[in-house]
PDB file of C-alpha atoms in Angstrom:
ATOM      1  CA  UNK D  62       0.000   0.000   0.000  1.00 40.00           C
ATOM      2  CA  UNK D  63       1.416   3.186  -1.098  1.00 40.00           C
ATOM      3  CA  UNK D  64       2.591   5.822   1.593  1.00 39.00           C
ATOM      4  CA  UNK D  65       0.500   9.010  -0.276  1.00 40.00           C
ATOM      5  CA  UNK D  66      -2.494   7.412  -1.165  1.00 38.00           C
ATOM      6  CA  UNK D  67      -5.184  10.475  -1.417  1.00 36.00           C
ATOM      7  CA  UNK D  68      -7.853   9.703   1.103  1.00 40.00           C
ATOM      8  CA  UNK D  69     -11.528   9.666  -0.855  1.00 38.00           C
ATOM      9  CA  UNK D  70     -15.147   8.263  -0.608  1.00 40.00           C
ATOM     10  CA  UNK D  71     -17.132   7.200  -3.871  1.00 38.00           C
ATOM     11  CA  UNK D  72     -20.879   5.991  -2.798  1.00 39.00           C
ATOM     12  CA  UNK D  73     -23.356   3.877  -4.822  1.00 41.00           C
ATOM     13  CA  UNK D  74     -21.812   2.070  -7.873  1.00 43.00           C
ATOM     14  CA  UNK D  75     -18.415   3.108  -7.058  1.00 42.00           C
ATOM     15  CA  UNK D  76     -16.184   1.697  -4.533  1.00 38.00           C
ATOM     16  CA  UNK D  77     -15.620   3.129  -0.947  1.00 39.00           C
ATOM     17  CA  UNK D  78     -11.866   4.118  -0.826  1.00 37.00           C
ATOM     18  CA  UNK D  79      -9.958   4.868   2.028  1.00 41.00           C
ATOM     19  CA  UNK D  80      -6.938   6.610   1.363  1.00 40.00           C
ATOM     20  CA  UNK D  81      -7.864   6.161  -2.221  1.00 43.00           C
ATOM     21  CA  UNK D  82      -6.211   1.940  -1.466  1.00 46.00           C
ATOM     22  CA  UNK D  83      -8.494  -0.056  -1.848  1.00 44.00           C
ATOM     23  CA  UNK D  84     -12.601  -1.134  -2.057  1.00 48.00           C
ATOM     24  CA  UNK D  85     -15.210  -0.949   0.664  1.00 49.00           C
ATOM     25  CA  UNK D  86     -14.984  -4.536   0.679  1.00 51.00           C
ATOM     26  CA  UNK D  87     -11.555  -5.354   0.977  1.00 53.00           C
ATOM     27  CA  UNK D  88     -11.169  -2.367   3.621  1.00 51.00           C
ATOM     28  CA  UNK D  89     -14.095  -4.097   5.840  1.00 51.00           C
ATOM     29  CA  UNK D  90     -11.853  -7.644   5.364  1.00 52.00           C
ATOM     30  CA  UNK D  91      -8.241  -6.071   6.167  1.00 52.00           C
ATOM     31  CA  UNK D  92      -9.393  -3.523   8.800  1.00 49.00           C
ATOM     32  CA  UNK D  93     -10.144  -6.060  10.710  1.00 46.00           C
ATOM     33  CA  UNK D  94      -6.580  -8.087  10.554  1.00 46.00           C
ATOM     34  CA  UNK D  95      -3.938  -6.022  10.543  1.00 44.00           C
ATOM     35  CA  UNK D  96      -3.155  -3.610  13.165  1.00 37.00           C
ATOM     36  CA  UNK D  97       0.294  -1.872  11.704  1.00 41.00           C
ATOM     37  CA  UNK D  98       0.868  -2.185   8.059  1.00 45.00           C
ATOM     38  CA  UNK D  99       4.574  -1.691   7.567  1.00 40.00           C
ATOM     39  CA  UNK D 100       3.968  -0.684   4.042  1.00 43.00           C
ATOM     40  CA  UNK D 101       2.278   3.126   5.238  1.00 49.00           C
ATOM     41  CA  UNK D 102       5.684   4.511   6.036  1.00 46.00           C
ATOM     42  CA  UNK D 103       5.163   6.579   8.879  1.00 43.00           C
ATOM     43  CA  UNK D 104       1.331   6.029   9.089  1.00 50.00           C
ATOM     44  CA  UNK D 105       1.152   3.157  12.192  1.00 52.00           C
ATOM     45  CA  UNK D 106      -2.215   2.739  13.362  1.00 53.00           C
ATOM     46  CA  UNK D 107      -2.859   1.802  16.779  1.00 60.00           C
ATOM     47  CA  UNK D 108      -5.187  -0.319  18.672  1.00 61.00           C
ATOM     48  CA  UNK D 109      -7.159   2.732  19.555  1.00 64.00           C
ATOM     49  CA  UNK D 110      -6.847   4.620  16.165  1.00 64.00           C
ATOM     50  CA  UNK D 111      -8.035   1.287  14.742  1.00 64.00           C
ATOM     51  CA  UNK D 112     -11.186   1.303  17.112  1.00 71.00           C
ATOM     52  CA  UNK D 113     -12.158   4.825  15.950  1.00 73.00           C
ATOM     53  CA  UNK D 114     -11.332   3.511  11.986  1.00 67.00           C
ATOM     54  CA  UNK D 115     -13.914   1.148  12.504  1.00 73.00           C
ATOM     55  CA  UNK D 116     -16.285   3.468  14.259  1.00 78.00           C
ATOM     56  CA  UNK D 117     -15.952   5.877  11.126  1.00 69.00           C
ATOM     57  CA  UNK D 118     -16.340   2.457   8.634  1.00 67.00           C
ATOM     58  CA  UNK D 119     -19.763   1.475  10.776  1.00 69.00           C
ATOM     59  CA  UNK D 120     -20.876   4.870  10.397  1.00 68.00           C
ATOM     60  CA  UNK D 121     -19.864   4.973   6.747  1.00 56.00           C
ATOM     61  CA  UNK D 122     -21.362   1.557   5.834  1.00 61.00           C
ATOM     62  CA  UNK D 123     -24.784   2.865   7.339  1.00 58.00           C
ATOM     63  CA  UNK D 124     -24.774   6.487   5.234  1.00 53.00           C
ATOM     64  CA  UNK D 125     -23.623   4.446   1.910  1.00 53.00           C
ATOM     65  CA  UNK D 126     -25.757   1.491   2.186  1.00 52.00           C
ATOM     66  CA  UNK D 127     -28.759   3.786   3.209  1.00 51.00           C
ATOM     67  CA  UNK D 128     -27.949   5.923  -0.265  1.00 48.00           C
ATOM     68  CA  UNK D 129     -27.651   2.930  -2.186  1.00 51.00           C
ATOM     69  CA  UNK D 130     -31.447   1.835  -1.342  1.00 71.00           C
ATOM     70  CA  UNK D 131     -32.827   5.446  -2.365  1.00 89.00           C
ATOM     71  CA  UNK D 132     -34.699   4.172  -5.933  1.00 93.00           C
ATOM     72  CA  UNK D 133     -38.222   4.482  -7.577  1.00 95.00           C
ATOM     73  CA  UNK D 134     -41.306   3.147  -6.101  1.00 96.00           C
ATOM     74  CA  UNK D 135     -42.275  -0.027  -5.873  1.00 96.00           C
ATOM     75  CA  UNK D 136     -45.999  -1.775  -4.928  1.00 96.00           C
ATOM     76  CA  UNK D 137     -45.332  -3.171  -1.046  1.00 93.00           C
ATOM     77  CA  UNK D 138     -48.162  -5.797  -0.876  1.00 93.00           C
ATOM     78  CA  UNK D 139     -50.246  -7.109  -3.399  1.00 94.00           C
ATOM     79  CA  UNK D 140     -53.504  -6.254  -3.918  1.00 93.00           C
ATOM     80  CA  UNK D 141     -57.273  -7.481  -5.968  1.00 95.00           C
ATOM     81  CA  UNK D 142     -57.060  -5.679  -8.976  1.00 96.00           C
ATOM     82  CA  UNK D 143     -60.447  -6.339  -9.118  1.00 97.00           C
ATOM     83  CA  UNK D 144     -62.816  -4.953  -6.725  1.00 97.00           C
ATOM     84  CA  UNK D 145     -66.845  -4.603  -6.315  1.00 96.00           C
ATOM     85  CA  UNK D 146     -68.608  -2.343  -4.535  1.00 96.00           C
ATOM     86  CA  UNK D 147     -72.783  -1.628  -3.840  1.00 95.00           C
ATOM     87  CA  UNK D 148     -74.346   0.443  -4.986  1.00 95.00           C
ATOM     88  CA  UNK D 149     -74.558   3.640  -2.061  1.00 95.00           C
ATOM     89  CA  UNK D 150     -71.536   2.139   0.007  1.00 96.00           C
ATOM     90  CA  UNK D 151     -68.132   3.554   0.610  1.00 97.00           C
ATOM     91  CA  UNK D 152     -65.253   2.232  -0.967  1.00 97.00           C
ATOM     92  CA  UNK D 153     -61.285   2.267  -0.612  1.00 97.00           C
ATOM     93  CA  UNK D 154     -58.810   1.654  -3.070  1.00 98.00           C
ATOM     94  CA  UNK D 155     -55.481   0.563  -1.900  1.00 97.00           C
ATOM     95  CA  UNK D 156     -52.292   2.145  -2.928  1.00 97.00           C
ATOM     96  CA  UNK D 157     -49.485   0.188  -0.903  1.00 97.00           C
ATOM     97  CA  UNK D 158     -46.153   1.878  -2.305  1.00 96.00           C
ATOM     98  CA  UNK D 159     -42.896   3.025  -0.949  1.00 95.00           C
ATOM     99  CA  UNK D 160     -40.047   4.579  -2.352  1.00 94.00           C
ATOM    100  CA  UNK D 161     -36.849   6.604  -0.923  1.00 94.00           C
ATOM    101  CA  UNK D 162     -37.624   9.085  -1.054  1.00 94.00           C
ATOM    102  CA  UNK D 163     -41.629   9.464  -0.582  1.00 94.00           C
ATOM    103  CA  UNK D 164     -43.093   8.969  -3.817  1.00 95.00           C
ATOM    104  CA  UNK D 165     -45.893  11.080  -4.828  1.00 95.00           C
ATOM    105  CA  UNK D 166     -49.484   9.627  -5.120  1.00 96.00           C
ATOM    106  CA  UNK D 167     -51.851  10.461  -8.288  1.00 96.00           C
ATOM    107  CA  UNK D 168     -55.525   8.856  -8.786  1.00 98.00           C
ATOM    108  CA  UNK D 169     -56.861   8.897 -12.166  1.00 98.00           C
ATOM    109  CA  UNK D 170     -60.292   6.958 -13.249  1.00 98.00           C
ATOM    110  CA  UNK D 171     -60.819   5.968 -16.701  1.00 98.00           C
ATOM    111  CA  UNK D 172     -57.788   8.643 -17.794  1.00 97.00           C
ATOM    112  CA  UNK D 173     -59.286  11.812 -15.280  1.00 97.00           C
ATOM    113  CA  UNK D 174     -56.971  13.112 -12.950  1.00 97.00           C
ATOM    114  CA  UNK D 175     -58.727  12.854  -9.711  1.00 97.00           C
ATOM    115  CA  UNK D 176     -58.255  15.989  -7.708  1.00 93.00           C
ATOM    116  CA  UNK D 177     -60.260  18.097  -4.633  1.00 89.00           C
ATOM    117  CA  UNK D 178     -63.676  18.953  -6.779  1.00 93.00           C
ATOM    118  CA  UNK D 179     -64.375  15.191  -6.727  1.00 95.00           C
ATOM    119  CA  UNK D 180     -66.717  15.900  -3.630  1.00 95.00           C
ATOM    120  CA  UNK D 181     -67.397  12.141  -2.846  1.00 97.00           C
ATOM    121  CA  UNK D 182     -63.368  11.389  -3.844  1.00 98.00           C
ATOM    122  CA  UNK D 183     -60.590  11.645  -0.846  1.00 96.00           C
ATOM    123  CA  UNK D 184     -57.119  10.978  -1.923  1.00 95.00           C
ATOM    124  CA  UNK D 185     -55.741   9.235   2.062  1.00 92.00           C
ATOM    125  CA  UNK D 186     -51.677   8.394   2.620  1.00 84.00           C
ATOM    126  CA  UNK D 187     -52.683   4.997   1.122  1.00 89.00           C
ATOM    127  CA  UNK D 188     -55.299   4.858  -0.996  1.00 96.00           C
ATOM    128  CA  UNK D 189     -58.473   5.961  -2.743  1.00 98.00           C
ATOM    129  CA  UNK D 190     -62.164   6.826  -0.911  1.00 98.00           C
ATOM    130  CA  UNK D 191     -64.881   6.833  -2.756  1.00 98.00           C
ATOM    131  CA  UNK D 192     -68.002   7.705  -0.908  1.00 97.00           C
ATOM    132  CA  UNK D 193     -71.567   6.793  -1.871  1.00 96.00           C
ATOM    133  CA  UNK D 194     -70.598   4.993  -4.269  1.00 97.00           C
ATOM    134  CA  UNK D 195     -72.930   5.374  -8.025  1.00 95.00           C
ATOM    135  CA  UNK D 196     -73.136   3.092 -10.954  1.00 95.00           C
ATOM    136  CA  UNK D 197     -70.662   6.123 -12.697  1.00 95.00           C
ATOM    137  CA  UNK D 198     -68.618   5.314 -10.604  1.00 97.00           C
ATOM    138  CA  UNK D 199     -67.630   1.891 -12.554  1.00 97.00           C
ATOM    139  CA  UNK D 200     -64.521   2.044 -14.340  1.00 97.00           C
ATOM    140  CA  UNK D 201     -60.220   1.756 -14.561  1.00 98.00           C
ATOM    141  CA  UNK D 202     -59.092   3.189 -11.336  1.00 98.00           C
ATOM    142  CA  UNK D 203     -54.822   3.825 -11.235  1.00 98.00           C
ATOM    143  CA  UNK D 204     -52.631   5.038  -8.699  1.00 97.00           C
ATOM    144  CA  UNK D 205     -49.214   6.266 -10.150  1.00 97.00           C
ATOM    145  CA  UNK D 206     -46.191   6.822  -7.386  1.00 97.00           C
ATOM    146  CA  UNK D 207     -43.552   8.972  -8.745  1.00 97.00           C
ATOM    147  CA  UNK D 208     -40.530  10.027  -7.191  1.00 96.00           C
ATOM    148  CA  UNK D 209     -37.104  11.287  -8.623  1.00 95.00           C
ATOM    149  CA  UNK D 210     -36.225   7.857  -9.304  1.00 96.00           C
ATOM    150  CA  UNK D 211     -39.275   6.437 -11.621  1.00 96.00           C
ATOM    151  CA  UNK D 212     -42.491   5.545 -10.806  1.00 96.00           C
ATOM    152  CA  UNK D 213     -45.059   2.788 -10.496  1.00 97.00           C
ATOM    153  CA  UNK D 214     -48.616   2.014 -11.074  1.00 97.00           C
ATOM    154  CA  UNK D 215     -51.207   0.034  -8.975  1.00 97.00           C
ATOM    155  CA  UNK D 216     -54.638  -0.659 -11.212  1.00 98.00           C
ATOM    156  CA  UNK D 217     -57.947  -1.471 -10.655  1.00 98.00           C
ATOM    157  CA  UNK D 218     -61.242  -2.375 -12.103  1.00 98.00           C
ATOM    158  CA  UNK D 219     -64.032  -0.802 -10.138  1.00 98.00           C
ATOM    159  CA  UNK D 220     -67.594  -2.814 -10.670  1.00 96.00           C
ATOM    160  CA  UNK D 221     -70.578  -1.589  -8.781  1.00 96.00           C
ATOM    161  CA  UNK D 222     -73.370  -4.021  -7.817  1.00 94.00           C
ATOM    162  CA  UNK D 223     -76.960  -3.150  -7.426  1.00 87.00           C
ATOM    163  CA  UNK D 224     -79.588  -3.906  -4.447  1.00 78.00           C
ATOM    164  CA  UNK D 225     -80.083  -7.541  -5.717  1.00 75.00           C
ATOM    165  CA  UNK D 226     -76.139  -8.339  -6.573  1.00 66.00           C
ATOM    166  CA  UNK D 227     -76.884  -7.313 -10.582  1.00 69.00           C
ATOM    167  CA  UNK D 228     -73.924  -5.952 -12.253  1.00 69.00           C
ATOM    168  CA  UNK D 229     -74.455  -1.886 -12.896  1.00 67.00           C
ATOM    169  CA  UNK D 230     -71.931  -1.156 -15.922  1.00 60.00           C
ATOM    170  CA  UNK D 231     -72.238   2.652 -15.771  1.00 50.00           C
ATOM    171  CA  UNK D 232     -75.492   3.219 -16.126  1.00 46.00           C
ATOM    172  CA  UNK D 233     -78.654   3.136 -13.479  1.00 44.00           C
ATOM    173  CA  UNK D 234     -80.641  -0.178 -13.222  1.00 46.00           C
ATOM    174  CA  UNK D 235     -84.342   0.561 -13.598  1.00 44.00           C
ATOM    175  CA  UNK D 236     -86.398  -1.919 -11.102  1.00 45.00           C
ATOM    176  CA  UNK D 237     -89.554  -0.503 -11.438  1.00 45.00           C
ATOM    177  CA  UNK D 238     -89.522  -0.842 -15.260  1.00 42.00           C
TER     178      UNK D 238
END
């Protein structure tokens, strides 16, 4: 090992380099064995300077590895992409994501951004409430998470069932016809 290595951190798809020598890996394997490495010159390292060292790689380890994980969304459970609901009930749709960092959430049905004006529509942390449900209310529900990193999409097929367990495709059911 060279006696003016430059001392430098690379994180996430690099290596970690300590005094520019050699990988995170190899520095986790040889920290740990060798006390004085004849090789530095007049760089000895002590059994106390050796205890901080690996105090400093612990810390280190727990930034890098935390950075590393930071990527797009992704679905956390899975869920019915199918769901039912009658006719005058509530309804919520699940939207189990995470992502580092915090994705952002954004309900569309049948292509419609779904926003505040919805009255009977509440966007939650984790999902989709649809009050009172109504036979419009049938149709391709999706939840996009986007963050920096990408995003992700969690579908569903809302079908609304009448009184008597018929199937209400969009329009009213007339049982008095």
């Amino acid at each position: 090992m060279p006696s003016a290595c430059a001392p430098t951190v690379q994180a996430c798809g690099g290596s970690v380099m300590i005094w520019g020598c050699f990988s995170w890996s190899e520095a986790a394997t040889r920290l740990t064995s060798f006390i004085q490495y004849s090789e530095l010159g007049s760089m000895r390292l002590s059994l106390v300077s050796m205890g901080i060292l690996k105090i400093v790689l612990f810390i280190l380890e727990a930034v890098l590895l935390t950075d590393c994980a930071r990527g797009p969304p992704r679905v956390a459970e899975k869920v019915a992409h199918r769901q039912t609901a009658r006719l005058g009930s509530a309804i919520k749709l699940p939207c189990p994501v995470e992502g580092d960092p915090p994705p952002l959430i954004m309900w569309t049905k049948d292509g419609r951004n779904i926003h505040s004006g919805w009255i009977r529509f509440r966007i939650l942390r984790m999902g989709l409430k649809i009050k009172e449900v109504e036979a419009d209310d049938t149709g391709t529900y999706i939840c996009k998470a986007t963050n920096g990193f990408g995003s992700v999409n969690v579908n569903y097929t809302l079908i609304v069932i009448g009184p008597s367990d018929e199937i209400i495709a969009g329009y009213k059911m007339c049982h008095t016809c």
